[in-house]
PDB file of C-alpha atoms in Angstrom:
ATOM      1  CA  MET A   1      -0.032   0.059  -0.287  1.00 46.00           C
ATOM      2  CA  ARG A   2       2.939   2.463   0.765  1.00 48.00           C
ATOM      3  CA  LEU A   3       4.666   1.644  -2.290  1.00 44.00           C
ATOM      4  CA  PHE A   4       1.168   2.182  -4.321  1.00 42.00           C
ATOM      5  CA  SER A   5       0.733   5.830  -2.163  1.00 45.00           C
ATOM      6  CA  ALA A   6       4.338   7.029  -3.030  1.00 44.00           C
ATOM      7  CA  THR A   7       4.232   6.102  -6.640  1.00 43.00           C
ATOM      8  CA  LEU A   8       0.915   8.693  -6.484  1.00 37.00           C
ATOM      9  CA  VAL A   9       2.787  10.815  -4.844  1.00 41.00           C
ATOM     10  CA  CYS A  10       5.876  10.948  -7.819  1.00 44.00           C
ATOM     11  CA  LEU A  11       3.264  10.861 -10.402  1.00 43.00           C
ATOM     12  CA  SER A  12       1.597  14.173  -8.946  1.00 43.00           C
ATOM     13  CA  PHE A  13       4.707  16.259  -8.640  1.00 45.00           C
ATOM     14  CA  LEU A  14       5.705  15.293 -12.037  1.00 48.00           C
ATOM     15  CA  SER A  15       2.394  16.455 -13.348  1.00 49.00           C
ATOM     16  CA  LEU A  16       2.712  19.559 -11.515  1.00 46.00           C
ATOM     17  CA  ALA A  17       6.498  19.847 -12.675  1.00 49.00           C
ATOM     18  CA  ALA A  18       4.966  19.942 -16.273  1.00 51.00           C
ATOM     19  CA  GLN A  19       2.702  22.686 -15.458  1.00 78.00           C
ATOM     20  CA  THR A  20       5.402  24.934 -14.386  1.00 91.00           C
ATOM     21  CA  PRO A  21       4.483  28.434 -15.463  1.00 93.00           C
ATOM     22  CA  ARG A  22       7.259  29.516 -17.550  1.00 94.00           C
ATOM     23  CA  GLY A  23       5.644  32.869 -19.674  1.00 96.00           C
ATOM     24  CA  THR A  24       2.876  34.143 -21.654  1.00 97.00           C
ATOM     25  CA  LEU A  25       1.647  34.231 -25.282  1.00 98.00           C
ATOM     26  CA  ARG A  26      -1.342  36.894 -26.018  1.00 98.00           C
ATOM     27  CA  PHE A  27      -3.028  36.641 -29.323  1.00 98.00           C
ATOM     28  CA  ILE A  28      -5.899  39.421 -30.758  1.00 98.00           C
ATOM     29  CA  SER A  29      -8.310  38.777 -33.516  1.00 97.00           C
ATOM     30  CA  GLY A  30     -10.665  41.826 -33.833  1.00 93.00           C
ATOM     31  CA  ALA A  31     -12.635  42.039 -30.347  1.00 92.00           C
ATOM     32  CA  GLN A  32     -11.481  38.226 -29.582  1.00 95.00           C
ATOM     33  CA  ASN A  33      -8.402  37.712 -27.058  1.00 96.00           C
ATOM     34  CA  ALA A  34      -6.606  34.525 -26.096  1.00 97.00           C
ATOM     35  CA  GLU A  35      -4.129  34.339 -23.581  1.00 98.00           C
ATOM     36  CA  PHE A  36      -2.166  30.787 -23.350  1.00 98.00           C
ATOM     37  CA  GLN A  37       0.117  30.218 -20.462  1.00 97.00           C
ATOM     38  CA  VAL A  38       3.504  28.701 -21.828  1.00 97.00           C
ATOM     39  CA  ILE A  39       4.387  26.018 -19.379  1.00 97.00           C
ATOM     40  CA  SER A  40       7.266  23.409 -18.867  1.00 95.00           C
ATOM     41  CA  GLY A  41       7.389  20.508 -21.144  1.00 92.00           C
ATOM     42  CA  ASN A  42       9.027  17.457 -19.185  1.00 88.00           C
ATOM     43  CA  HIS A  43      12.777  18.437 -20.403  1.00 92.00           C
ATOM     44  CA  PRO A  44      14.744  21.376 -19.564  1.00 94.00           C
ATOM     45  CA  ALA A  45      14.769  21.631 -23.631  1.00 94.00           C
ATOM     46  CA  PHE A  46      11.116  22.009 -23.718  1.00 96.00           C
ATOM     47  CA  ILE A  47       8.033  24.271 -23.272  1.00 96.00           C
ATOM     48  CA  SER A  48       4.330  23.654 -24.203  1.00 97.00           C
ATOM     49  CA  LEU A  49       1.341  25.571 -24.157  1.00 97.00           C
ATOM     50  CA  ARG A  50      -1.201  24.548 -20.983  1.00 96.00           C
ATOM     51  CA  PRO A  51      -4.398  22.559 -22.104  1.00 96.00           C
ATOM     52  CA  GLU A  52      -7.388  24.540 -23.027  1.00 96.00           C
ATOM     53  CA  HIS A  53     -10.975  24.067 -23.907  1.00 95.00           C
ATOM     54  CA  GLY A  54     -13.207  24.843 -26.975  1.00 93.00           C
ATOM     55  CA  GLU A  55     -12.065  27.251 -29.586  1.00 91.00           C
ATOM     56  CA  LEU A  56      -9.008  28.246 -27.324  1.00 95.00           C
ATOM     57  CA  ALA A  57      -8.234  24.292 -27.598  1.00 96.00           C
ATOM     58  CA  MET A  58      -8.116  24.923 -31.697  1.00 94.00           C
ATOM     59  CA  LEU A  59      -5.868  27.766 -31.416  1.00 96.00           C
ATOM     60  CA  ARG A  60      -3.389  26.110 -29.093  1.00 97.00           C
ATOM     61  CA  ASP A  61      -3.272  23.188 -31.378  1.00 96.00           C
ATOM     62  CA  PHE A  62      -2.551  25.362 -34.457  1.00 96.00           C
ATOM     63  CA  LEU A  63       0.214  27.385 -32.349  1.00 97.00           C
ATOM     64  CA  LEU A  64       2.048  23.942 -31.426  1.00 97.00           C
ATOM     65  CA  THR A  65       1.926  22.391 -34.762  1.00 96.00           C
ATOM     66  CA  HIS A  66       3.136  25.386 -36.594  1.00 96.00           C
ATOM     67  CA  THR A  67       6.073  26.492 -34.051  1.00 97.00           C
ATOM     68  CA  GLY A  68       9.367  24.836 -34.199  1.00 95.00           C
ATOM     69  CA  PRO A  69      12.391  24.416 -36.626  1.00 96.00           C
ATOM     70  CA  GLU A  70      12.316  27.166 -39.225  1.00 95.00           C
ATOM     71  CA  LYS A  71      13.671  25.269 -41.892  1.00 94.00           C
ATOM     72  CA  LEU A  72      10.385  22.666 -41.470  1.00 94.00           C
ATOM     73  CA  ILE A  73       7.963  25.096 -40.873  1.00 94.00           C
ATOM     74  CA  ALA A  74       8.552  28.361 -42.954  1.00 93.00           C
ATOM     75  CA  THR A  75       9.894  26.869 -45.759  1.00 89.00           C
ATOM     76  CA  LYS A  76      10.110  29.124 -48.435  1.00 91.00           C
ATOM     77  CA  ALA A  77       9.994  32.483 -46.180  1.00 94.00           C
ATOM     78  CA  ASN A  78      11.158  35.861 -46.961  1.00 96.00           C
ATOM     79  CA  PRO A  79      12.663  38.204 -44.395  1.00 95.00           C
ATOM     80  CA  LEU A  80      10.645  41.056 -43.439  1.00 96.00           C
ATOM     81  CA  LYS A  81      12.393  44.458 -42.950  1.00 95.00           C
ATOM     82  CA  THR A  82      10.338  45.090 -39.923  1.00 92.00           C
ATOM     83  CA  VAL A  83      11.466  44.204 -36.362  1.00 91.00           C
ATOM     84  CA  ALA A  84       9.336  42.236 -33.735  1.00 93.00           C
ATOM     85  CA  PRO A  85       7.627  44.730 -31.510  1.00 94.00           C
ATOM     86  CA  ALA A  86       9.247  45.319 -28.057  1.00 91.00           C
ATOM     87  CA  ALA A  87       6.249  43.634 -26.632  1.00 94.00           C
ATOM     88  CA  TRP A  88       7.661  40.066 -27.608  1.00 95.00           C
ATOM     89  CA  LYS A  89      10.188  39.104 -25.266  1.00 93.00           C
ATOM     90  CA  VAL A  90      12.373  36.020 -24.965  1.00 93.00           C
ATOM     91  CA  ALA A  91      14.021  35.610 -21.846  1.00 87.00           C
ATOM     92  CA  LYS A  92      13.966  38.937 -21.051  1.00 72.00           C
ATOM     93  CA  HIS A  93      15.468  39.967 -24.742  1.00 76.00           C
ATOM     94  CA  ARG A  94      13.753  40.674 -28.064  1.00 72.00           C
ATOM     95  CA  GLY A  95      14.000  38.086 -30.624  1.00 73.00           C
ATOM     96  CA  ALA A  96      13.653  40.464 -33.399  1.00 83.00           C
ATOM     97  CA  LYS A  97      13.292  38.716 -37.159  1.00 93.00           C
ATOM     98  CA  LEU A  98      10.201  38.630 -38.925  1.00 97.00           C
ATOM     99  CA  ILE A  99       9.726  35.966 -41.647  1.00 97.00           C
ATOM    100  CA  GLN A 100       6.797  35.753 -44.458  1.00 97.00           C
ATOM    101  CA  THR A 101       5.345  32.756 -45.829  1.00 96.00           C
ATOM    102  CA  GLU A 102       2.418  32.727 -48.327  1.00 93.00           C
ATOM    103  CA  ASP A 103      -0.236  31.842 -45.301  1.00 92.00           C
ATOM    104  CA  ALA A 104       1.692  33.530 -42.100  1.00 96.00           C
ATOM    105  CA  THR A 105       4.174  35.688 -40.398  1.00 98.00           C
ATOM    106  CA  TYR A 106       6.432  34.099 -38.076  1.00 98.00           C
ATOM    107  CA  TRP A 107       8.616  35.471 -35.272  1.00 97.00           C
ATOM    108  CA  CYS A 108      11.804  33.964 -35.090  1.00 95.00           C
ATOM    109  CA  TYR A 109      11.986  33.932 -31.382  1.00 95.00           C
ATOM    110  CA  THR A 110      15.193  32.283 -31.119  1.00 92.00           C
ATOM    111  CA  PRO A 111      17.740  31.266 -33.930  1.00 91.00           C
ATOM    112  CA  GLY A 112      16.275  28.489 -35.696  1.00 93.00           C
ATOM    113  CA  LEU A 113      12.926  28.148 -34.060  1.00 95.00           C
ATOM    114  CA  VAL A 114       9.659  29.954 -35.198  1.00 96.00           C
ATOM    115  CA  LEU A 115       6.526  31.004 -33.928  1.00 97.00           C
ATOM    116  CA  PRO A 116       3.341  31.979 -35.904  1.00 98.00           C
ATOM    117  CA  SER A 117       2.519  36.014 -35.294  1.00 98.00           C
ATOM    118  CA  THR A 118       0.054  36.603 -37.885  1.00 98.00           C
ATOM    119  CA  PHE A 119      -1.973  34.133 -39.376  1.00 97.00           C
ATOM    120  CA  ARG A 120      -5.799  32.983 -40.290  1.00 95.00           C
ATOM    121  CA  ILE A 121      -8.026  30.312 -39.024  1.00 93.00           C
ATOM    122  CA  GLY A 122     -11.271  30.389 -40.610  1.00 89.00           C
ATOM    123  CA  GLN A 123     -12.304  33.732 -40.929  1.00 91.00           C
ATOM    124  CA  ALA A 124     -10.490  35.200 -38.294  1.00 94.00           C
ATOM    125  CA  THR A 125      -7.030  36.980 -38.508  1.00 97.00           C
ATOM    126  CA  TRP A 126      -4.758  36.181 -35.291  1.00 98.00           C
ATOM    127  CA  LYS A 127      -2.079  38.494 -34.397  1.00 98.00           C
ATOM    128  CA  LEU A 128       0.567  38.087 -31.384  1.00 98.00           C
ATOM    129  CA  GLN A 129       0.628  41.130 -28.969  1.00 98.00           C
ATOM    130  CA  SER A 130       2.725  40.074 -26.562  1.00 97.00           C
ATOM    131  CA  ALA A 131       5.142  37.351 -25.589  1.00 96.00           C
ATOM    132  CA  ASP A 132       7.053  36.164 -22.669  1.00 95.00           C
ATOM    133  CA  LEU A 133       8.951  33.179 -23.022  1.00 94.00           C
ATOM    134  CA  PRO A 134      12.055  31.003 -22.330  1.00 95.00           C
ATOM    135  CA  PRO A 135      13.944  30.503 -25.760  1.00 94.00           C
ATOM    136  CA  LEU A 136      13.023  26.661 -25.484  1.00 95.00           C
ATOM    137  CA  ILE A 137      11.495  24.473 -28.489  1.00 96.00           C
ATOM    138  CA  PHE A 138       7.616  24.345 -28.312  1.00 96.00           C
ATOM    139  CA  VAL A 139       6.314  20.396 -27.693  1.00 95.00           C
ATOM    140  CA  GLU A 140       2.927  19.011 -27.472  1.00 93.00           C
ATOM    141  CA  LEU A 141       2.522  17.144 -23.717  1.00 88.00           C
ATOM    142  CA  GLN A 142       0.686  14.105 -24.213  1.00 72.00           C
TER     143      GLN A 142
END
C-alpha cells in the first residue's frame, strides 16, 4: 500500500512539474483575446502551452503544430524589414527577426525556431500582441 501511495505522490509531483509556468503568449483577433500560459515541457529544453478547451484548444493546437524549427515550419520564407515589437520578449530580450510565408508571418523568437505571429484560422486573423517566454523548443504534451 505504501508503494502505491509513493507512486501516486511521485506521479502528482511530475504532473505539477510539467505545469510549471514559464511565460505567456497573448493573441488578438478583432475583439477576441486569447492568452496562453507557457509551461514546462517535461525536459529542460522543452516548453508547451497549458491545455485549453473549446476555441482556445483549436488555437492552441494550431500554434503548437506551426511552431518549431524554421527550416521545417517556414520553408520558402522571406525576411521582413520590420522587426518584432518590443512586447515580444524571450528571456527578457527581444527576438527581432520576422519572416513571411504565403500563409503566415513568423517570429524567429530564438535562432532557428519560429512561432506564428500573424495567421488566419477560418475567417479570423490572429495577431501576436505580447510574448514572454524562454528560448526553448515548443512541444505537445501527452
